[in-house]
XYZ file of C-alpha atoms in Angstrom:
685
model
C 14.233 -17.450 29.245
C 14.246 -14.580 26.085
C 16.203 -15.072 22.909
C 17.833 -13.161 20.577
C 15.524 -11.882 19.295
C 15.156 -9.404 22.266
C 17.371 -6.607 21.484
C 15.064 -6.642 18.158
C 12.693 -3.286 17.657
C 10.632 -5.037 14.856
C 7.457 -5.535 17.002
C 6.854 -9.052 15.109
C 9.911 -10.380 15.904
C 10.029 -9.134 19.603
C 6.341 -11.071 20.058
C 8.757 -14.430 18.896
C 11.048 -12.725 21.515
C 9.927 -15.829 24.655
C 9.581 -18.745 22.136
C 11.633 -21.772 23.767
C 12.880 -21.932 19.579
C 16.329 -19.965 19.057
C 15.776 -17.706 17.123
C 18.228 -15.767 15.269
C 17.381 -12.518 13.740
C 18.621 -12.089 10.352
C 22.048 -11.530 9.784
C 26.205 -12.620 9.500
C 26.360 -14.634 13.353
C 22.790 -16.626 11.937
C 24.966 -18.272 8.875
C 28.078 -18.526 10.249
C 26.443 -20.580 12.857
C 24.895 -22.704 10.229
C 27.809 -22.662 8.217
C 30.327 -24.289 11.280
C 27.443 -26.388 12.489
C 27.114 -27.725 9.037
C 23.018 -27.313 10.357
C 20.495 -26.383 7.466
C 18.285 -23.207 8.082
C 15.092 -23.082 8.862
C 13.640 -19.143 7.414
C 10.354 -18.595 9.314
C 8.880 -15.509 7.229
C 5.334 -13.480 8.444
C 4.571 -10.237 10.256
C 2.796 -8.918 13.129
C -0.871 -8.513 11.857
C -0.616 -12.161 10.623
C -3.794 -13.673 11.995
C -1.785 -17.463 10.370
C 1.662 -16.907 12.101
C -0.200 -16.086 15.140
C -1.500 -19.120 14.702
C 1.458 -21.502 13.771
C 2.843 -19.708 17.219
C 1.053 -20.889 19.599
C 1.073 -24.491 18.315
C 4.385 -24.970 17.190
C 6.618 -22.699 18.090
C 5.768 -22.014 22.173
C 5.708 -25.861 22.143
C 8.526 -26.959 24.296
C 9.132 -30.165 22.290
C 8.413 -29.188 18.668
C 11.385 -26.331 19.570
C 13.924 -28.374 21.371
C 13.313 -30.479 17.764
C 14.013 -27.050 15.987
C 16.704 -25.814 18.453
C 18.919 -29.470 17.995
C 18.339 -29.913 14.626
C 17.870 -26.525 12.460
C 19.159 -22.901 12.702
C 16.374 -20.943 13.307
C 15.718 -17.160 11.592
C 12.830 -15.192 11.975
C 12.340 -12.162 9.430
C 10.071 -9.686 9.083
C 8.488 -9.364 5.954
C 7.802 -5.650 6.641
C 11.497 -4.674 7.668
C 13.257 -7.128 4.890
C 10.998 -6.848 1.508
C 14.069 -8.174 0.119
C 14.818 -11.183 1.800
C 10.812 -12.008 1.674
C 10.668 -11.527 -2.117
C 13.506 -14.046 -3.369
C 12.585 -16.682 -0.674
C 8.551 -16.363 -1.717
C 9.439 -16.458 -5.167
C 10.978 -19.877 -4.281
C 7.808 -21.380 -2.265
C 5.746 -20.147 -5.362
C 7.523 -22.652 -7.180
C 7.907 -24.716 -5.021
C 4.420 -25.613 -4.154
C 2.357 -23.528 -6.842
C 1.336 -20.757 -3.929
C 2.599 -18.751 -1.329
C 1.453 -16.900 1.931
C 2.762 -15.951 5.493
C 3.711 -17.063 8.142
C 6.195 -18.467 5.219
C 9.250 -21.387 5.913
C 11.321 -22.468 3.787
C 14.395 -24.921 4.349
C 18.159 -23.022 3.453
C 21.569 -24.520 3.150
C 23.839 -22.654 5.299
C 24.770 -20.688 2.305
C 20.701 -19.113 2.000
C 19.914 -21.391 -0.630
C 16.123 -22.668 -0.656
C 15.640 -26.403 -0.918
C 12.281 -26.585 0.439
C 9.170 -24.668 1.472
C 5.206 -23.945 2.464
C 3.622 -21.572 4.821
C 1.675 -22.213 7.213
C 1.971 -26.561 8.824
C -0.325 -27.276 11.705
C 0.776 -29.525 14.368
C -0.335 -32.564 13.680
C -1.050 -34.787 10.107
C -3.803 -32.670 9.207
C -5.667 -32.845 5.742
C -2.879 -33.992 3.760
C -0.690 -31.476 5.413
C 2.735 -32.682 7.562
C 2.525 -31.830 10.930
C 5.186 -29.475 11.792
C 6.981 -32.499 13.398
C 6.818 -34.871 11.187
C 8.422 -31.926 8.588
C 11.333 -31.631 10.535
C 12.063 -35.080 11.083
C 11.898 -35.717 7.408
C 13.894 -32.620 6.179
C 16.509 -33.285 8.895
C 17.132 -36.644 8.143
C 17.474 -36.283 4.041
C 19.740 -33.713 5.210
C 22.219 -36.100 6.998
C 21.797 -38.708 4.792
C 20.979 -37.334 1.699
C 22.545 -34.042 1.221
C 24.360 -34.339 -2.386
C 20.249 -34.558 -3.194
C 19.460 -31.494 -1.411
C 22.324 -29.462 -2.927
C 21.163 -31.035 -6.360
C 17.907 -29.386 -5.305
C 18.643 -25.929 -3.866
C 21.082 -25.932 -7.240
C 18.138 -26.316 -9.219
C 16.312 -23.150 -7.947
C 19.891 -21.356 -8.708
C 18.149 -21.134 -11.893
C 14.984 -20.214 -11.163
C 16.733 -16.265 -9.907
C 18.876 -16.004 -13.122
C 16.132 -14.086 -15.007
C 16.461 -11.024 -12.256
C 20.281 -11.101 -14.435
C 19.035 -11.069 -17.822
C 18.648 -7.599 -19.743
C 15.785 -6.543 -20.347
C 13.755 -5.541 -23.548
C 11.149 -4.484 -25.194
C 7.824 -6.214 -24.898
C 5.337 -3.896 -26.973
C 4.863 -0.404 -27.842
C 3.506 2.102 -25.051
C 0.872 3.697 -27.092
C -2.562 4.981 -26.466
C -3.517 1.003 -28.231
C -1.504 -0.402 -25.622
C -3.450 1.521 -23.204
C -6.885 0.593 -24.668
C -6.533 -2.509 -24.332
C -5.287 -2.967 -20.676
C -8.572 -0.788 -19.738
C -10.521 -3.431 -22.080
C -8.999 -6.139 -20.230
C -10.615 -4.931 -17.193
C -13.817 -4.386 -18.426
C -13.552 -8.141 -19.417
C -12.214 -8.755 -15.654
C -15.718 -6.565 -13.900
C -17.663 -8.598 -11.349
C -20.378 -5.564 -11.876
C -23.006 -7.234 -9.006
C -20.639 -5.895 -6.179
C -18.038 -4.503 -7.876
C -14.179 -5.128 -8.279
C -12.015 -8.050 -10.787
C -12.563 -11.900 -9.920
C -14.046 -13.979 -7.425
C -13.435 -13.878 -3.786
C -11.475 -13.741 -1.905
C -10.931 -10.176 -2.965
C -8.623 -7.067 -2.402
C -9.011 -3.838 -3.325
C -7.871 -3.366 -6.798
C -6.449 0.533 -6.030
C -4.216 0.816 -8.605
C -6.237 -0.521 -11.369
C -8.702 1.559 -10.402
C -6.402 4.223 -10.681
C -5.802 3.384 -13.999
C -9.241 2.822 -14.735
C -10.048 6.353 -13.484
C -7.513 8.316 -15.686
C -8.733 6.038 -18.433
C -12.362 7.466 -18.275
C -10.853 11.460 -17.669
C -8.356 10.954 -20.916
C -11.147 9.207 -23.331
C -14.152 9.917 -21.912
C -14.927 5.800 -21.509
C -18.517 6.316 -19.165
C -17.954 2.429 -18.452
C -14.580 2.809 -16.690
C -16.040 5.669 -13.949
C -18.806 3.665 -13.617
C -16.488 0.588 -12.595
C -14.180 2.765 -10.222
C -16.797 4.144 -8.780
C -19.435 1.076 -8.452
C -16.606 -0.250 -6.576
C -15.410 1.755 -4.763
C -18.584 1.446 -2.664
C -19.588 -1.402 -2.101
C -16.121 -1.682 -0.370
C -17.253 1.187 1.119
C -20.617 -0.441 2.259
C -19.290 -3.434 3.055
C -17.804 -5.028 6.265
C -13.599 -4.170 4.512
C -14.995 -1.783 6.045
C -14.796 -0.595 10.041
C -18.523 1.365 9.833
C -17.487 2.897 12.707
C -14.296 3.295 13.169
C -13.224 4.339 9.648
C -10.342 2.334 8.287
C -10.435 -0.180 5.427
C -9.112 -3.660 6.223
C -7.468 -6.136 4.000
C -9.058 -8.135 2.399
C -12.873 -9.990 2.289
C -13.109 -13.578 1.580
C -16.011 -13.845 0.353
C -17.066 -11.997 -2.793
C -19.296 -8.856 -1.499
C -16.771 -7.878 0.775
C -19.015 -8.389 4.262
C -16.618 -10.891 6.148
C -13.040 -9.040 6.257
C -9.807 -10.651 7.474
C -10.044 -8.029 9.486
C -6.099 -7.077 9.985
C -6.129 -3.157 9.025
C -2.751 -1.990 6.638
C -1.621 0.952 6.233
C -0.383 0.582 2.063
C -4.044 0.156 1.768
C -5.495 2.962 3.164
C -2.595 4.876 1.740
C -3.510 3.830 -1.552
C -7.148 4.333 -0.882
C -7.112 8.021 0.705
C -6.312 8.810 -2.888
C -8.093 7.314 -4.595
C -10.336 8.716 -2.669
C -9.842 11.905 -3.354
C -9.938 12.004 -6.767
C -13.060 9.934 -6.933
C -14.457 12.018 -5.184
C -13.336 15.209 -7.082
C -14.430 13.707 -10.501
C -18.005 12.578 -9.480
C -18.613 15.364 -6.456
C -19.977 12.258 -4.518
C -20.516 13.217 -0.827
C -20.454 8.789 -0.087
C -16.721 8.837 -1.684
C -15.805 12.126 0.374
C -16.858 11.059 3.417
C -15.471 7.699 3.537
C -12.052 8.940 2.434
C -12.480 11.770 5.726
C -12.919 8.964 7.940
C -9.564 7.137 6.755
C -8.030 10.026 7.667
C -10.183 10.387 10.770
C -8.543 6.820 12.250
C -5.079 7.372 10.958
C -4.254 9.960 12.854
C -6.693 8.629 15.571
C -5.268 5.708 15.998
C -2.890 5.343 13.523
C 0.139 7.989 14.666
C 2.555 8.571 16.319
C 3.312 11.369 18.749
C 5.639 12.351 16.621
C 3.869 12.109 13.523
C 4.691 9.097 11.506
C 2.309 6.691 10.828
C 2.161 2.996 12.355
C 2.094 0.191 9.912
C -0.758 -2.520 11.468
C -3.605 -3.325 13.267
C -3.702 -7.153 14.229
C -6.562 -8.488 12.802
C -7.402 -10.822 16.258
C -7.679 -9.814 19.936
C -8.479 -11.925 22.925
C -7.680 -14.674 20.849
C -10.310 -13.814 18.498
C -10.262 -12.761 15.192
C -12.456 -10.308 14.470
C -13.605 -9.682 18.263
C -12.982 -5.880 18.364
C -15.567 -5.268 16.027
C -18.445 -7.510 15.531
C -21.051 -6.514 17.563
C -23.507 -8.636 19.622
C -27.425 -7.495 18.881
C -29.130 -6.777 21.793
C -25.877 -4.764 22.556
C -26.242 -2.929 20.253
C -30.093 -2.340 20.917
C -29.025 -1.629 24.326
C -26.403 1.517 23.122
C -28.159 3.039 20.360
C -31.551 3.305 22.063
C -34.378 4.670 20.230
C -31.956 4.972 17.208
C -31.565 1.476 17.019
C -33.721 -0.339 15.145
C -33.354 2.506 11.999
C -29.676 1.597 12.878
C -30.037 -2.549 12.782
C -31.870 -1.951 8.863
C -28.724 0.602 7.894
C -26.749 -1.923 8.924
C -27.494 -5.018 8.017
C -27.493 -6.412 12.309
C -29.409 -9.669 13.441
C -30.257 -11.395 16.337
C -28.212 -14.256 14.520
C -25.436 -11.836 13.110
C -23.557 -12.589 10.044
C -20.183 -13.821 11.859
C -20.515 -16.429 14.890
C -23.271 -15.142 16.076
C -22.270 -11.484 16.468
C -22.674 -8.954 14.349
C -19.986 -7.115 10.960
C -21.850 -3.888 10.384
C -22.513 -3.230 6.320
C -24.779 -1.362 4.569
C -26.897 -3.369 2.519
C -28.932 -1.059 0.474
C -27.821 2.622 -1.389
C -28.507 5.074 1.435
C -30.388 7.441 -0.527
C -32.577 4.997 -1.230
C -32.598 3.995 2.185
C -33.633 7.239 3.598
C -36.348 7.198 1.430
C -37.836 4.687 2.466
C -37.708 5.036 5.850
C -39.381 8.745 5.825
C -35.617 11.156 6.374
C -34.760 13.290 4.197
C -30.114 12.437 3.640
C -29.421 15.227 5.894
C -31.713 13.390 8.556
C -30.359 9.424 7.994
C -26.186 11.225 8.590
C -27.322 13.099 12.070
C -28.548 9.236 12.979
C -25.460 7.718 11.351
C -22.511 9.794 13.170
C -24.806 9.185 17.176
C -25.031 5.593 16.270
C -21.550 5.682 15.232
C -20.470 7.558 18.190
C -22.113 6.107 20.824
C -20.561 2.718 19.323
C -17.124 3.734 18.642
C -16.966 5.277 22.617
C -17.888 1.429 23.611
C -15.901 -0.004 21.407
C -12.742 1.960 23.065
C -13.405 0.479 26.569
C -13.064 -3.436 24.410
C -9.170 -5.417 24.649
C -7.621 -3.364 20.998
C -6.471 -5.834 18.938
C -2.654 -5.087 19.191
C -0.218 -2.214 16.378
C 2.825 -2.669 14.897
C 4.730 0.496 15.316
C 7.526 0.509 13.184
C 7.582 3.471 10.746
C 7.998 2.022 6.987
C 9.426 4.536 4.634
C 7.444 2.973 0.841
C 3.794 2.912 3.316
C 4.531 6.510 4.896
C 5.318 7.995 1.278
C 2.432 6.570 0.044
C 0.130 8.132 2.794
C 1.379 11.070 2.434
C 0.567 11.441 -0.962
C -2.676 10.758 -0.634
C -3.197 13.548 2.383
C -1.257 16.138 0.114
C -3.239 15.234 -2.107
C -6.674 15.353 0.085
C -5.257 18.716 1.753
C -4.678 20.553 -1.840
C -7.671 19.102 -2.674
C -10.096 20.487 -0.323
C -8.511 23.523 0.922
C -8.258 22.238 4.275
C -6.184 23.726 6.078
C -5.694 22.224 9.508
C -5.329 18.592 7.651
C -2.050 20.890 5.229
C -1.075 21.446 8.599
C -1.022 17.869 10.211
C 0.157 15.945 6.367
C 2.973 19.169 6.885
C 3.732 18.380 10.034
C 3.930 14.282 9.950
C 6.081 14.816 6.295
C 8.497 16.743 8.400
C 9.544 13.992 10.550
C 9.283 11.290 8.392
C 11.661 12.841 5.728
C 14.217 14.261 9.018
C 13.575 10.949 10.660
C 14.188 8.905 7.394
C 16.106 10.479 4.818
C 20.350 11.184 5.524
C 22.034 12.695 2.481
C 19.252 11.393 0.083
C 19.333 8.002 1.288
C 16.161 6.300 2.916
C 16.043 3.998 5.690
C 13.689 1.370 5.627
C 12.005 1.768 9.392
C 11.711 4.350 12.097
C 10.767 2.090 15.982
C 11.479 3.292 19.111
C 13.476 6.453 18.277
C 16.354 4.445 15.577
C 16.196 3.829 11.901
C 16.778 0.984 10.791
C 17.937 -0.837 8.129
C 18.827 1.241 4.711
C 15.882 1.443 2.508
C 14.573 -0.415 -0.684
C 13.641 1.194 -4.152
C 10.114 0.788 -3.123
C 11.413 3.836 0.335
C 13.367 5.660 -1.980
C 10.637 6.405 -4.512
C 7.574 6.988 -2.822
C 8.606 9.877 -0.350
C 10.165 10.936 -4.098
C 6.262 10.981 -4.977
C 4.780 12.696 -2.034
C 7.658 14.904 -1.684
C 6.101 16.043 -5.362
C 2.740 15.797 -3.554
C 3.952 18.102 -0.519
C 5.643 20.665 -2.929
C 2.197 20.689 -4.803
C 0.329 21.439 -2.312
C 2.305 24.261 -0.349
C 4.851 25.441 -2.937
C 7.851 24.865 -0.881
C 10.789 23.873 -3.181
C 13.020 22.385 -0.210
C 10.540 19.100 -1.291
C 11.349 19.613 -4.441
C 15.154 19.062 -3.229
C 14.170 16.192 -1.842
C 12.868 15.031 -4.979
C 15.792 15.649 -6.860
C 18.032 13.762 -4.125
C 15.480 10.802 -3.878
C 15.344 10.669 -7.611
C 19.678 11.003 -7.935
C 19.899 8.054 -4.972
C 17.667 5.903 -7.583
C 19.640 5.900 -10.502
C 23.123 5.783 -9.324
C 21.938 3.090 -6.923
C 19.344 0.821 -8.028
C 19.615 1.196 -11.996
C 21.431 -1.415 -13.260
C 23.426 -0.428 -17.062
C 23.982 -4.267 -17.472
C 20.725 -5.237 -17.547
C 18.598 -1.960 -18.141
C 16.441 -2.134 -15.135
C 15.826 -0.773 -11.066
C 16.483 -3.673 -9.091
C 14.627 -3.718 -5.656
C 17.349 -3.556 -3.672
C 20.060 -0.663 -4.232
C 24.332 -2.090 -5.027
C 25.886 -1.406 -1.491
C 23.407 -3.535 0.337
C 23.945 -6.773 1.531
C 24.955 -9.409 -0.398
C 21.721 -11.893 -0.732
C 21.486 -15.650 -2.211
C 20.123 -13.103 -5.585
C 19.389 -9.827 -6.480
C 15.430 -9.379 -5.653
C 13.890 -7.110 -8.801
C 9.867 -7.671 -9.235
C 7.722 -5.439 -11.488
C 4.385 -6.842 -10.432
C 2.126 -4.244 -8.948
C 1.114 -6.607 -5.603
C -0.246 -5.372 -2.577
C 1.476 -2.065 -2.540
C 2.790 -0.544 -5.902
C 5.821 -2.146 -7.519
C 9.538 -0.434 -6.346
C 9.670 -0.288 -10.526
C 6.677 1.376 -10.881
C 6.791 4.194 -8.223
C 10.386 5.173 -9.789
C 9.242 5.086 -13.348
C 6.776 7.447 -12.047
C 9.108 9.733 -10.133
C 11.647 10.006 -12.985
C 8.597 10.789 -15.464
C 7.975 13.868 -12.786
C 10.824 15.150 -11.966
C 11.831 14.799 -15.345
C 9.137 17.510 -16.562
C 9.311 19.768 -13.705
C 13.203 19.516 -13.989
C 13.176 19.081 -18.318
C 15.486 16.050 -17.564
C 14.898 13.960 -21.352
C 17.752 11.346 -19.222
C 14.940 11.015 -16.377
C 12.660 9.817 -19.117
C 14.108 7.770 -21.375
C 15.154 5.447 -18.759
C 11.555 5.545 -17.399
C 10.816 4.848 -21.120
C 12.397 1.984 -21.358
C 11.679 0.137 -18.287
C 7.742 0.698 -19.043
C 8.585 -0.642 -22.840
C 9.677 -4.178 -20.461
C 6.587 -4.608 -19.430
C 4.317 -3.108 -22.186
C 2.689 -6.461 -23.475
C 2.323 -7.700 -19.567
C 0.291 -4.297 -18.417
C -2.014 -4.957 -21.432
C -2.974 -8.564 -20.958
C -2.737 -8.480 -17.361
C -3.251 -5.220 -15.657
C -4.850 -5.698 -12.465
C -0.963 -7.761 -12.110
C 0.300 -3.654 -13.076
C -2.211 -0.855 -11.542
C 0.703 1.626 -10.934
C 2.602 0.655 -14.043
C -0.397 1.753 -16.069
C -0.528 4.273 -14.141
C 2.378 6.120 -15.281
C 2.262 4.237 -18.673
C -0.674 7.148 -19.112
C 1.776 9.654 -18.181
C 4.304 8.587 -20.362
C 2.074 8.133 -23.368
C -0.413 11.213 -22.843
C 1.282 13.595 -21.148
C 1.137 15.348 -18.002
C -1.300 17.593 -17.778
C 0.538 20.693 -16.912
C -0.996 23.772 -14.826
C 1.882 26.558 -13.284
C -0.077 29.695 -11.043
C 2.849 32.523 -11.273
C 2.512 34.918 -8.197
C 2.270 35.254 -4.604
C 0.711 33.217 -2.719
C -1.998 34.681 -0.377
C -3.382 37.163 -3.134
C -6.778 36.597 -3.585
C -6.551 36.538 -7.072
C -4.492 33.409 -6.765
C -5.981 31.690 -4.342
C -8.881 31.607 -6.980
C -6.873 30.315 -9.109
C -6.102 27.650 -6.692
C -9.799 27.360 -5.835
C -10.467 26.364 -10.171
C -7.901 24.003 -10.133
C -9.097 21.900 -7.253
C -12.622 21.927 -8.579
C -11.679 18.881 -11.363
C -9.709 15.998 -11.623
C -7.165 16.068 -14.050
C -4.923 12.922 -14.569
C -1.366 13.537 -13.817
C -1.632 16.895 -13.180
C 1.867 18.214 -12.102
C 1.042 21.782 -10.463
C 3.226 24.718 -10.538
C 3.056 27.656 -7.905
C 5.550 30.732 -7.539
C 7.681 33.749 -8.294
C 10.558 33.291 -10.532
C 13.750 33.563 -9.086
C 14.028 30.330 -7.040
C 16.582 28.428 -8.217
C 15.334 25.139 -7.095
C 12.189 25.713 -8.440
C 10.473 23.703 -11.645
C 11.549 24.666 -15.419
C 7.672 24.667 -16.283
C 7.723 28.152 -13.546
C 10.693 29.449 -16.176
C 9.880 33.342 -17.483
C 6.389 32.846 -16.747
C 4.141 36.208 -15.056
C 5.047 39.664 -14.484
C 5.778 40.480 -11.328
C 3.173 42.284 -10.383
C 0.196 39.686 -12.416
C -1.516 36.805 -10.873
C -1.771 34.196 -14.012
C -1.819 30.753 -14.785
C -0.697 28.391 -17.501
C -2.661 25.003 -18.517
C -0.611 23.241 -21.191
C -0.115 19.219 -21.922
C 2.659 17.730 -24.501
C 3.946 21.274 -24.435
C 1.234 23.106 -25.815
C -0.457 26.549 -23.474
C -3.642 28.407 -23.561
C -3.537 31.641 -22.955
C -2.620 32.667 -19.315
C -6.191 32.764 -17.279
C -5.752 36.169 -14.978
C -9.225 34.824 -13.104
C -11.106 31.568 -11.751
C -13.815 31.958 -14.511
C -11.694 32.195 -17.547
C -9.854 28.988 -15.617
C -12.534 27.152 -15.240
C -13.200 27.752 -18.891
C -9.934 26.615 -19.737
C -10.052 23.454 -17.905
C -13.684 22.530 -19.133
C -12.024 22.982 -22.990
C -8.908 20.452 -22.076
C -11.592 17.881 -20.442
C -13.173 18.213 -24.222
C -10.584 17.985 -26.174
C -9.217 15.105 -24.451
C -12.611 12.578 -24.490
C -13.003 13.276 -27.793
C -9.764 12.975 -29.443
């Protein structure tokens, strides 16, 4: 018989709907049951693509004896961390404080009031390697609650002190200036791992936001080492097993230092951030490999991760047929049979051996520079690329008949915003009309489904928008709206950005502490109101909001937005300089604030050949913090940057930095020359 999770829409919660555990979803019913029966809460938090969540379910939550123990002594609550990042953040903070580490599945024991008093992550079904098995853990917690409840409540009271910091007024920690950004860049260089790219050792996660900052730093200062870090790391990841060489897209992380063996789950947000970085890196370097890999992510997105209406799904599982990575790895004999006369060449290209590199099978990777590989095998680069493409098509077709990993079909506002922003940038930079059309179709669906009266919902699943949106949802969709405006100069997108920014200031900013909270002022009361300023797997809601306020502040001439964003950045200025990998997106926003946006206004009518020539010139250059504005004056929703610019019968481009503008450019050649001078001037200053 299914439990209470059967009526939920989250794929992760539905995975547990037939457990013998009497699971509750998070909500008043569960909390009231705990209070009435005076039982502690067993809170289990995970997500659909989490490998060890599945392991713990098979070992413990599907075990009838363990489930009976859980049902007798606890009120058991399941939470999808992707639906409820607020609950996840609150109890992850407690888990890290109690154990020194965190992760999923997260297992937290709470008082009926929701206060944590014991926490951990994965627990085995029996005692193992110094870890208590689940039955012994449950028995110990239940006995402590029955016989030492006052001691347990004292522990919970101490945890309340942990949360007090989120209510303290924030203050500046350092001066935000170019010198601080240079300190952060120097710290990145010190932590850089030059052989395989990235920062620090294994496990390695794509450090996309830190690389984004390094790319900006190169563009602003001319520091070639910063560009080398970005390009080398991106290509090292692209040639590693963390990148799906057959189907495109990147896995969550590599368990080793050289990007070979991934944890095979694929998350929308990782690929969203990599799409945008890849677009800008290809623009900066002209590197064909970077451009190809970025395009392969987009191909994977529309092939496997897009709903019929256009929204983007959340993730793909690591497991299939009960084994991690089974869908993605290759037996050498199968590989040879499929590829025939190309097999020998592609074995060498993708590192395929008889013994394999992962449990007797092969994770495909690229152990050599492709250009050098082509020369070594007496091929032109074009001939090699043709062979790779033939092999990819054959392997992709063969793989399509395997049992696929499970897909989490939640459409999450924040993650969709991140992807839409990246796609809009790629479509604008490449001038790809087909991608532009796909992006606008998806954007229309996402905004129609998840934005209502200037507020967002968190998720859209099974035709239903659920859970009021968090700070990250509002800010990511606001930034996507600006990118969509820059793609087609339709001011409806600016109207969305305006409304979402206003909602952020009204609902998430606290005058009392002078900072952003992650939950809205009218959200469900929890044991604390979460506030996280670090950029982790995705940018923090705070750093996204800061960038949005800065951009809208410039577009609308709103100095109050800029001042609020400036204060928020000043409160993390010193940590940004010392720990740049934990503040990658915040550093990008700080670059925008300290060094200013690059503003390019193209005044005229779209479709005019001169207008298109100016746009083409702009596409050819990577300009950090670019604000591209276009169209005719007269639209009341148009940015202030367009005001009083352009004559009725002329098309002109205005290039400005920090309110200093060049003379209007009348054609692409003039604009290219101005951009070249601007870039040289930035790097010489």
